[in-house]
Coordinates of C-alpha atoms and ligand atoms in Angstrom, one line a residue:
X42 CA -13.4 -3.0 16.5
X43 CA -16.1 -4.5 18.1
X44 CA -18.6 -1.3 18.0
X45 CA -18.4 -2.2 14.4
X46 CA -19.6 -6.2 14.1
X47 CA -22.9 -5.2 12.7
X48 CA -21.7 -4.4 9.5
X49 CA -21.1 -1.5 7.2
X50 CA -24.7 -0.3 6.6
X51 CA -24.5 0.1 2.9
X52 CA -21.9 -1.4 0.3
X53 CA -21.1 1.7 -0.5
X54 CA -19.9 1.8 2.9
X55 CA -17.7 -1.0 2.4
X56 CA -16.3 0.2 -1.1
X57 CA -15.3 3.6 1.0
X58 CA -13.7 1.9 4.0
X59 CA -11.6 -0.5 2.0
X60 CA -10.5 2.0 -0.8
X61 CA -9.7 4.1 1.8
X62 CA -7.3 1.6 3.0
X63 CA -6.5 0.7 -0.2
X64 CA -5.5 4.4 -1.7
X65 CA -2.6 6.1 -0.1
X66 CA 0.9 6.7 0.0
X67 CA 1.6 2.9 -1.7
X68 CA -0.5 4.4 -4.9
X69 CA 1.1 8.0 -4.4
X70 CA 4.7 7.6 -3.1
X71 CA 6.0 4.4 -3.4
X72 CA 4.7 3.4 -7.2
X73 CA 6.0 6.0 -9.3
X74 CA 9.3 5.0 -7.9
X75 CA 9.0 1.6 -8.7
X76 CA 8.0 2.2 -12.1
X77 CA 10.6 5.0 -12.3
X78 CA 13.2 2.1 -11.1
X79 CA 12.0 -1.0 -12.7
X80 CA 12.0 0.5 -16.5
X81 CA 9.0 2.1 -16.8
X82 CA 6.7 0.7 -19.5
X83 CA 7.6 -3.2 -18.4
X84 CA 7.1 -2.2 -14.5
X85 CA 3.3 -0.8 -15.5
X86 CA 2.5 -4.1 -17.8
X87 CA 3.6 -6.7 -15.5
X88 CA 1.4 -4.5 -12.5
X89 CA -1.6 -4.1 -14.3
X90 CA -1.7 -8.1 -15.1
X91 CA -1.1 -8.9 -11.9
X92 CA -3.8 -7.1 -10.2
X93 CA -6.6 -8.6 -12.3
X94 CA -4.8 -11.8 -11.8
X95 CA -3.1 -12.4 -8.0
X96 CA -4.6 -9.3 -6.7
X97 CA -7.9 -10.3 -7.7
X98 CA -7.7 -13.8 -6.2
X99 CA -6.2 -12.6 -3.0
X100 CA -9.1 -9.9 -2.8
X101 CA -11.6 -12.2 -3.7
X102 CA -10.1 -15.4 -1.2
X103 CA -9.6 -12.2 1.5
X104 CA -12.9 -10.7 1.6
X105 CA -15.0 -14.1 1.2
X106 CA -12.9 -15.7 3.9
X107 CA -14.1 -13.1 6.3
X108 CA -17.4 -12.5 5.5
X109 CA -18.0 -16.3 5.3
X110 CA -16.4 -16.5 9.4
X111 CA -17.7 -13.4 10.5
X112 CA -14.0 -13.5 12.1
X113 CA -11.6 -10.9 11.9
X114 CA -8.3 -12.3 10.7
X115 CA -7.1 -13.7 13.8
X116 CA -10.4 -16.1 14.2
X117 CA -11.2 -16.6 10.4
X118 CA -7.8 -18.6 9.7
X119 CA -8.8 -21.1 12.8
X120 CA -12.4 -21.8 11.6
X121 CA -11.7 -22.3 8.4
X122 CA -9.0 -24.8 9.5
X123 CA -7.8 -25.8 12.7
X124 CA -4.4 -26.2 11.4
X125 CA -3.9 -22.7 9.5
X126 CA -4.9 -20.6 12.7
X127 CA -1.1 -19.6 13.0
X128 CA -1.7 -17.7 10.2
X129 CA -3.8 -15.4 11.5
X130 CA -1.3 -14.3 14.3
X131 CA 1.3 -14.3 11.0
X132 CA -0.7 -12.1 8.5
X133 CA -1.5 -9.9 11.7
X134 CA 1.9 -9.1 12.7
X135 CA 2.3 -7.2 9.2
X136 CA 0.9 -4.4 10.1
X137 CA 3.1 -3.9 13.1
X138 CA 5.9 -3.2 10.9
X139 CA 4.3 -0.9 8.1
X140 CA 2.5 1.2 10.1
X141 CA 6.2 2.5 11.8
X142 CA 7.4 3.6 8.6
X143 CA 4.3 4.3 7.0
X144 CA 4.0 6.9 9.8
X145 CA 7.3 8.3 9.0
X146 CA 6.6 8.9 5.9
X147 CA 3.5 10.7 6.0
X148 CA 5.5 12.5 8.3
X149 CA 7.3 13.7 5.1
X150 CA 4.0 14.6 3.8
X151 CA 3.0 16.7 6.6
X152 CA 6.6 18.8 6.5
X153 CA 6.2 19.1 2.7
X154 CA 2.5 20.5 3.5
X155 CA 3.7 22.4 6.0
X156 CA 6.2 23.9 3.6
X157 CA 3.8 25.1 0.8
X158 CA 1.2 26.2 3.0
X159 CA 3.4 28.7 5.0
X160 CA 4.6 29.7 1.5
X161 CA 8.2 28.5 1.3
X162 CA 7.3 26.2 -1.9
X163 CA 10.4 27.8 -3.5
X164 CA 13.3 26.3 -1.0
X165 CA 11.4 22.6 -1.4
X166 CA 12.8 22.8 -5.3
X167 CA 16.7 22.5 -4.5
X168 CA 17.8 19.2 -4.9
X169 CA 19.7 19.3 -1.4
X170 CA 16.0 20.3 0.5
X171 CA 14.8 16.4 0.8
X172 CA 18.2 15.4 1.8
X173 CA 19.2 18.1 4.0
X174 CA 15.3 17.6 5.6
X175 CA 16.2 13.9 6.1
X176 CA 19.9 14.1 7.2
X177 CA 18.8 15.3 11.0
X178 CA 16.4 13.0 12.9
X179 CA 15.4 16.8 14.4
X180 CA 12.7 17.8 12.3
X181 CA 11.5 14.1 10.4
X182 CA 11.2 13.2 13.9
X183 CA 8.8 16.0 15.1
X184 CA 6.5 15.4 11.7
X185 CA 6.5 11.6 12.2
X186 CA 5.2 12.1 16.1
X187 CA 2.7 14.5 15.1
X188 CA 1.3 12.3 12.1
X189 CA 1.3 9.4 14.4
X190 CA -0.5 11.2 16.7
X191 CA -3.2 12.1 14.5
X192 CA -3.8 8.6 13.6
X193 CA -4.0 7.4 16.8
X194 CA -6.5 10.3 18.0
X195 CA -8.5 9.5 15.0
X196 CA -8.3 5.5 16.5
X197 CA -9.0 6.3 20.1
X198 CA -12.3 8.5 19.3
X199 CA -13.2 6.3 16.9
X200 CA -13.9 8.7 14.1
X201 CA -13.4 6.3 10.8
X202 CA -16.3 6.3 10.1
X203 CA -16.2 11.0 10.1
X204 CA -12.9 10.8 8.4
X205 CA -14.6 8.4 5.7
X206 CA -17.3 10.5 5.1
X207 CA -14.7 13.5 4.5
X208 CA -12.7 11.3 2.0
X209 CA -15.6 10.2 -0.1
X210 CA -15.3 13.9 -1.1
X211 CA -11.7 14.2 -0.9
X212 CA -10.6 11.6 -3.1
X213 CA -12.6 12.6 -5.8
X214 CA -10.9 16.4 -5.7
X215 CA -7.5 14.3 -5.3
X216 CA -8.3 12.5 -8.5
X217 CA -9.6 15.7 -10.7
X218 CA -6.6 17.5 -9.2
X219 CA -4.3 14.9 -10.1
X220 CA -5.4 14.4 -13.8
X221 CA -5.3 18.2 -13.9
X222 CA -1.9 18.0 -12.7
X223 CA -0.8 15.3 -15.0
X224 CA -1.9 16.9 -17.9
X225 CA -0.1 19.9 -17.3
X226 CA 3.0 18.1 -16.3
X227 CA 2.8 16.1 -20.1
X228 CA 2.6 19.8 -21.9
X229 CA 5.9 20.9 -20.3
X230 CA 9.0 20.5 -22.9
X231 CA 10.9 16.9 -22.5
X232 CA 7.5 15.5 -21.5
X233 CA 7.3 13.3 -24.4
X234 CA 10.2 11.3 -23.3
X235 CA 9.6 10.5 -20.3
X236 CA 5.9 9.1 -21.3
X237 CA 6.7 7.3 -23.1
X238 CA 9.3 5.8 -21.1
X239 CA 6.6 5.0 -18.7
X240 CA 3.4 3.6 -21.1
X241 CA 5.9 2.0 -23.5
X242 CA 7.6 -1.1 -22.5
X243 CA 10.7 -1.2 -23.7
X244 CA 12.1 -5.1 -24.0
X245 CA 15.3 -4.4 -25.4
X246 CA 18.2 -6.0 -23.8
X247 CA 15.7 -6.9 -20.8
X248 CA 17.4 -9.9 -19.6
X249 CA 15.8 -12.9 -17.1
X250 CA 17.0 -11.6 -13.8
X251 CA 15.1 -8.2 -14.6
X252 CA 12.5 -10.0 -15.4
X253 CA 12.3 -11.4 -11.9
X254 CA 13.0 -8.3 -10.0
X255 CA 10.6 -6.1 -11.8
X256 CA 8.1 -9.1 -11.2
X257 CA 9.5 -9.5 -7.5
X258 CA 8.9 -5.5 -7.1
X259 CA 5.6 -5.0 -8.8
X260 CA 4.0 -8.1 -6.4
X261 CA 5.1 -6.3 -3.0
X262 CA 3.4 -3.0 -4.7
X263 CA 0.8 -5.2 -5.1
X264 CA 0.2 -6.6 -1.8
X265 CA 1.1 -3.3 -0.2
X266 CA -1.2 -1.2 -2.5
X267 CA -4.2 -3.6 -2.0
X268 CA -4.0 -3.6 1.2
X269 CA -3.4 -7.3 1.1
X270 CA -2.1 -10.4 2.5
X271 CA -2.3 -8.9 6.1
X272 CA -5.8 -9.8 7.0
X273 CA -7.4 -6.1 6.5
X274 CA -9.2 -7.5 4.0
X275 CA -10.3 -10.3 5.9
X276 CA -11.5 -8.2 8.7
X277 CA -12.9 -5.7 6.3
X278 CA -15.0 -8.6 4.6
X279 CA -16.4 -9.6 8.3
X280 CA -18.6 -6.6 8.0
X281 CA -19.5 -6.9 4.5
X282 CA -22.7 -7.7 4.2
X283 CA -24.3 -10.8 2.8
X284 CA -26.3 -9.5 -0.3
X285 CA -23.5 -7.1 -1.9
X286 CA -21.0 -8.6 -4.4
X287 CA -17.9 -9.8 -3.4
X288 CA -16.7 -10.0 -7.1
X289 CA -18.5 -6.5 -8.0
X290 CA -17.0 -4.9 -5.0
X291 CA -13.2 -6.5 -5.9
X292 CA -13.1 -4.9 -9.0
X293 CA -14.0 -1.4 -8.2
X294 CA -11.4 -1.2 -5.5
X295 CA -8.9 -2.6 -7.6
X296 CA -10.0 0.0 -10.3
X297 CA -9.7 2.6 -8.1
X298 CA -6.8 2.3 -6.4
X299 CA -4.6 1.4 -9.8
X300 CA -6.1 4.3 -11.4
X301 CA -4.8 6.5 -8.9
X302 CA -1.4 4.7 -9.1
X303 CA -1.4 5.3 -13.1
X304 CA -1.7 8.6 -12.6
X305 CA 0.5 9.3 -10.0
X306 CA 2.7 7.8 -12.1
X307 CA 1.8 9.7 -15.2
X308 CA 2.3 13.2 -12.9
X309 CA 6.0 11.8 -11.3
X310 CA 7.9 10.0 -14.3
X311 CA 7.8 12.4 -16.8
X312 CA 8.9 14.9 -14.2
X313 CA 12.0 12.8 -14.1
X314 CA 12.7 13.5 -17.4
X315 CA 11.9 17.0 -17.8
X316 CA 13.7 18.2 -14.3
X317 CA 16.5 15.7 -14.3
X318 CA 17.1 14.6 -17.6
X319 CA 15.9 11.0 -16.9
X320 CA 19.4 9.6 -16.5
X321 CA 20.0 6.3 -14.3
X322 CA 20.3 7.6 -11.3
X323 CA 17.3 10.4 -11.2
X324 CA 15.5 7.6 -12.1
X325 CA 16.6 5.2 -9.5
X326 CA 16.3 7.8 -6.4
X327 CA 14.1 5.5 -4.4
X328 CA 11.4 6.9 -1.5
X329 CA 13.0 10.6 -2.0
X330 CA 11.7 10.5 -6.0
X331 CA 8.3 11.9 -5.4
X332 CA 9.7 14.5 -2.7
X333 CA 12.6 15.3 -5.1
X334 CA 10.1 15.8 -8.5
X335 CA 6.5 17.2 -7.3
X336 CA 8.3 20.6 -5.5
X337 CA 9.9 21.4 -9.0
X338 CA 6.6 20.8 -11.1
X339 CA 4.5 22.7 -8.4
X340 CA 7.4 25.8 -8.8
X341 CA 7.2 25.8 -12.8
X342 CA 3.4 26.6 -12.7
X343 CA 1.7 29.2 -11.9
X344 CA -0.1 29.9 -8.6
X345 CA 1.4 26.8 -7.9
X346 CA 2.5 26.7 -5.0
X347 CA -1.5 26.8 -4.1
X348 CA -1.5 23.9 -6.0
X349 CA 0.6 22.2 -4.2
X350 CA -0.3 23.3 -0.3
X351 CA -3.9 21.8 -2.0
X352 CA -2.2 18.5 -2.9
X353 CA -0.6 17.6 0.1
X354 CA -3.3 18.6 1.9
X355 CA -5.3 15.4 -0.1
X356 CA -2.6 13.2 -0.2
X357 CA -2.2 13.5 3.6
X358 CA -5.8 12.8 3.5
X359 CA -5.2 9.5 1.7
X360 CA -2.6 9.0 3.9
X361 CA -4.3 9.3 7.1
X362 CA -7.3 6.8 5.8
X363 CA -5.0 3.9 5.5
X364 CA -2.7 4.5 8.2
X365 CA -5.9 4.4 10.4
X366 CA -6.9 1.0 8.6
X367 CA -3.1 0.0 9.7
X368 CA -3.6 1.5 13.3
X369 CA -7.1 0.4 14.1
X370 CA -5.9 -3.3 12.9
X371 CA -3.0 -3.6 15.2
X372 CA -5.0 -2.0 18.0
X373 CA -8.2 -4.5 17.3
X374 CA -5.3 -7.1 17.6
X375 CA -3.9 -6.3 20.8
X376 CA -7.0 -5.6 22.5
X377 CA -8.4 -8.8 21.8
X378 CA -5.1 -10.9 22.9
X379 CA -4.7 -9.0 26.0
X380 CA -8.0 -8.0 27.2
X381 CA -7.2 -4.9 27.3
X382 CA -9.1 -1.2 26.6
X383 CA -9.7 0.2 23.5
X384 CA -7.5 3.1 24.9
X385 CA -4.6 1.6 26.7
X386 CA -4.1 -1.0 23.6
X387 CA -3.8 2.4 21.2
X388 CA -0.6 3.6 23.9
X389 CA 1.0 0.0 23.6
X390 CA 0.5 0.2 19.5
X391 CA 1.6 3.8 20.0
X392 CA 5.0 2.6 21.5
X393 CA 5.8 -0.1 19.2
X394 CA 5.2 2.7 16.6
X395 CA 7.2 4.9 18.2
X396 CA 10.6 2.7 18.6
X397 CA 10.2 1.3 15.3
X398 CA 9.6 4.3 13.5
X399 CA 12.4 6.7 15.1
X400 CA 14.9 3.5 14.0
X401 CA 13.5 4.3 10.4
X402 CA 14.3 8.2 11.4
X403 CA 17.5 7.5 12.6
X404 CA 18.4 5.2 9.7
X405 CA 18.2 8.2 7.3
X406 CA 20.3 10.5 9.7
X407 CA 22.6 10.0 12.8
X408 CA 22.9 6.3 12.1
X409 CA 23.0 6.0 8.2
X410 CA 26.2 4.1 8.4
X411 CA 23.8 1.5 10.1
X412 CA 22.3 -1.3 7.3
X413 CA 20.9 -5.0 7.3
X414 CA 21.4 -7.3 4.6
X415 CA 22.8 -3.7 3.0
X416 CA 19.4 -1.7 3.7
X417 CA 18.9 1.2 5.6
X418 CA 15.8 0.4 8.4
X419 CA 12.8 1.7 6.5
X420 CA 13.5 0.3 3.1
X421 CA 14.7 -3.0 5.2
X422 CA 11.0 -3.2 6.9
X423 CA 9.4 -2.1 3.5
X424 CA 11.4 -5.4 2.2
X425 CA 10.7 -8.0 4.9
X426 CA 7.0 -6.9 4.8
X427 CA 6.3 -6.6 1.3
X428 CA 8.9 -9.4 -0.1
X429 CA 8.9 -11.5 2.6
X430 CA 6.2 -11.6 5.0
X431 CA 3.3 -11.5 2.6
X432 CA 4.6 -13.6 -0.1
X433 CA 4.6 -16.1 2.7
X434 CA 1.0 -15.8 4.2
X435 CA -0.3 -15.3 0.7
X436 CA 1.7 -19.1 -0.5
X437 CA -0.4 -20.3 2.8
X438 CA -3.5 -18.9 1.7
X439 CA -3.2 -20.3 -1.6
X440 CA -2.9 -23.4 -0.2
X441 CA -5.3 -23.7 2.2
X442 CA -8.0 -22.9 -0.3
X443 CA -6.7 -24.6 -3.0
X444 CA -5.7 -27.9 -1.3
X445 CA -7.2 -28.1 2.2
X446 CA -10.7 -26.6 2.3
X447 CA -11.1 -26.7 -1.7
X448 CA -11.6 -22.9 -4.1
X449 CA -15.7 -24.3 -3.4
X450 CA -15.6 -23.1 0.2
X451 CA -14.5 -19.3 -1.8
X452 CA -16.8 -19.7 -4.5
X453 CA -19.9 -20.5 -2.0
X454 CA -19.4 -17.5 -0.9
X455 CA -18.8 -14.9 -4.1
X456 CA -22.4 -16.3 -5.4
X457 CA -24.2 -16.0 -2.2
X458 CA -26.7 -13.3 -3.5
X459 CA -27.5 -15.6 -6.6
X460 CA -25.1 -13.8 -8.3
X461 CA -23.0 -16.1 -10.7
X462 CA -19.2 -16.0 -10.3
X463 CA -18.2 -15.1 -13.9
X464 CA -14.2 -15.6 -12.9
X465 CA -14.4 -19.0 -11.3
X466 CA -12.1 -20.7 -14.1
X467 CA -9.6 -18.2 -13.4
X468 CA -9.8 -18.2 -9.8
X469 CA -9.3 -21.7 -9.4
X470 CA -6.3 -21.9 -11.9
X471 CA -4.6 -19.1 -10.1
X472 CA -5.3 -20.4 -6.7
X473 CA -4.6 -23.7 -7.0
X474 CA -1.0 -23.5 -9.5
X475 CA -0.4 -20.1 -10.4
X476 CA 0.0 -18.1 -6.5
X477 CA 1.8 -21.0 -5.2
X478 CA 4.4 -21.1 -7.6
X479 CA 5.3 -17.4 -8.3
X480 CA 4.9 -16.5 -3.9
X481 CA 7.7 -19.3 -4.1
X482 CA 9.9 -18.0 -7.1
X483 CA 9.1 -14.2 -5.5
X484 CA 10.4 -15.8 -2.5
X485 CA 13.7 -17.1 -3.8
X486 CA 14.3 -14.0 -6.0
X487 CA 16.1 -12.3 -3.4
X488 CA 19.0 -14.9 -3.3
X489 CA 19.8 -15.3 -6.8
X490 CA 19.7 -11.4 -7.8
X491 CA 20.1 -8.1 -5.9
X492 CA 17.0 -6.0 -6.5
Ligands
LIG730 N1 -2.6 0.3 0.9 C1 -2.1 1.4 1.5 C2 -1.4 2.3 0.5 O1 -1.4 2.1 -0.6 C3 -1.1 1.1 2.6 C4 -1.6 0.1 3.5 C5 -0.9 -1.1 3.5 C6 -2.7 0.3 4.2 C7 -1.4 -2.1 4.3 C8 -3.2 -0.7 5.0 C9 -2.5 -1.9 5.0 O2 -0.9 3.4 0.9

């Protein structure tokens, strides 16, 4: 990363490199199943409050931290105190076990790309397609090399900066297409239901223990969606530059990225209903859901199997965008620890990819009898990341600003440009109380119910 210390050249440059990061196959793939699982209308209320609340702090905190240090993550812990520099090497280590999985499922993407681009849309609409794609490691294993693959070339020639210049007009398309999508999706028959399922929230018979799963599951979307609690942001700040707005820039990602969530969302759901009757258990179908629901939507329309080739083709773009974010991190990471090239630490991320990943393979296929704590591997490292790991270095973070260096050292920061910091009451309330206690209830959560 070091080619990069002198900054992004523009904030708009920033705003693309960390949406980027931000907007992929969290926004696309794994909310509408969350919302599909956790009820709906409740899951989409208790999101959206929490991103302008704990996802703005944590943005704000994230960014300022590293633009104030100038250090990526592993540094900008240390200096700000001596004491919290574990927590560098902690929030770093996050990465190293989403970008495995993360890999295997745009994997998924590419095969479903793949699919409706050599014009076979038609087979992808059976129910048994996913499953039968997923039951032998043969063929998710061939998509997940080759999608790792392109990440990693993408890393070692050191092309973010090409690919971001291609996304800025990508994810524009991916959002007209979507919203075109969506609104054809809400005119098929059955539509109704299933909106209204997901807008509406529905508190009848919604007892305390949902409560704290949908809460528990909507804060690892959250921190996974936001690209947060893992130090990207931290590093991404340390080439921020000084006169742009650290507030300004905060909400327009977070915008962004749940906007693209919503409508995912708005697209997926209602398919639920309309393809599958919406009962419990098309609605609870997990990571398969948007495999499952998109093939039968893109089969109903017409010429639609051109629009689907065209949105997998996007969303592997999105994909690709934050999986390099994931990559380039862990690669920054081990170069700097081990002295080593730019080049040889991409092979060593490479193979921790590589093992890591083909367990999440393999956990799907030849070894699905295999679980921990009663979890198959990828939705096991999808838990200890999201439910675990980053609860814990976002508690830590929460404390060290609120407690050890003080919300001021933040705050200098956010009004640096003589801008004033119009959220400072709430910052400081969340900080100091509000983060700390829920990371520790979100923490807990997972011995007192099953989620
Ligand atoms: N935020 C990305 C997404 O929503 C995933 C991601 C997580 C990227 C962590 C970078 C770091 O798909």
């Amino acid at each position: 990363m070091e080619e990069k210390k002198e900054g992004f050249g523009s904030k708009i440059g920033f705003i693309l490199a960390a949406a980027g990061s931000a907007v992929g196959l969290g926004n696309i793939w794994r909310f509408p199943y969350l919302a599909a699982k956790y009820g709906g209308g409740i899951f989409l209320l208790t999101y959206i409050v929490l991103v302008v609340t704990f996802g703005f702090t944590l943005m704000v905190t994230e960014i300022s931290l590293g633009r104030k240090t100038g250090k990526s993550v592993i540094g900008a812990y240390k200096q700000a105190d001596k004491r919290f520099g574990f927590l560098g090497p902690v929030a770093a280590l996050v990465p190293f076990i989403i970008t495995p999985y993360y890999c295997v499922i745009g994997g998924w993407v590419l095969k479903y790309l793949v699919t409706f681009v050599s014009g076979h849309a038609t087979d992808s609409t059976s129910d048994e397609f996913f499953g039968g794609f997923i039951s032998l490691p043969g063929q998710p294993t061939v998509y997940f090399l080759i999608y790792a693959a392109l990440t990693a070339l993408i890393v070692i020639f050191g092309v973010e900066k090409g690919i971001e210049k291609v996304s800025k007009i990508l994810m524009p398309v991916l959002v007209a297409l979507s919203i075109g999508i969506a609104v054809y999706t809400l005119t098929l028959p059955g539509a109704g239901e299933g909106l209204k399922y997901y807008v509406l929230p529905n508190f009848e018979g919604f007892t305390f223990s949902q409560f704290l799963k949908t809460v528990a599951g909507a804060m690892g979307q959250l921190f996974y969606s936001m690209s947060l609690a893992m130090g990207i942001m931290v590093t991404y700040g340390s080439y921020m530059r000084k006169q742009d707005s650290v507030e300004g820039s905060t909400r327009q990602i977070s915008f962004f990225d749940t906007l693209i969530a919503f409508i995912a969302g708005l697209i997926i759901v209602p398919s639920v209903f309309i393809f599958s009757g919406g009962d419990a258990s098309a609605l609870n179908k997990g990571p398969s859901l948007m495999f499952v629901t998109l093939p039968k939507v893109f089969d109903s329309m017409k010429g639609g199997h051109i629009v689907g080739g065209a949105f997998f083709i996007l969303v592997a773009f999105a994909a690709l965008t934050s999986s390099v974010s994931l990559l380039e991190t862990m690669v920054s990471i081990i170069t700097e620890k081990f002295k080593l090239k730019r080049v040889a630490s991409t092979v060593v991320c490479l193979l921790v990819v590589f093992v890591l990943g083909m367990l999440s393979v393999l956990g799907y296929s030849s070894w699905d009898s295999v679980t921990i704590f009663g979890m198959q591997f990828l939705d096991f490292f999808d838990f200890i990341s999201n439910n675990i790991m980053m609860p814990i270095v976002a508690l830590l973070t929460c404390i060290l600003i609120g407690y050890i260096v003080k919300p001021k050292y933040i705050e200098e920061e956010t009004t640096l440009n003589g801008e004033k910091f119009r959220s400072k009451g709430l910052y400081e309330v969340m900080v100091k109380y509000v983060c700390p206690v829920f990371m520790i209830i979100i923490l807990l959560t997972p011995f007192f119910v099953e989620l």
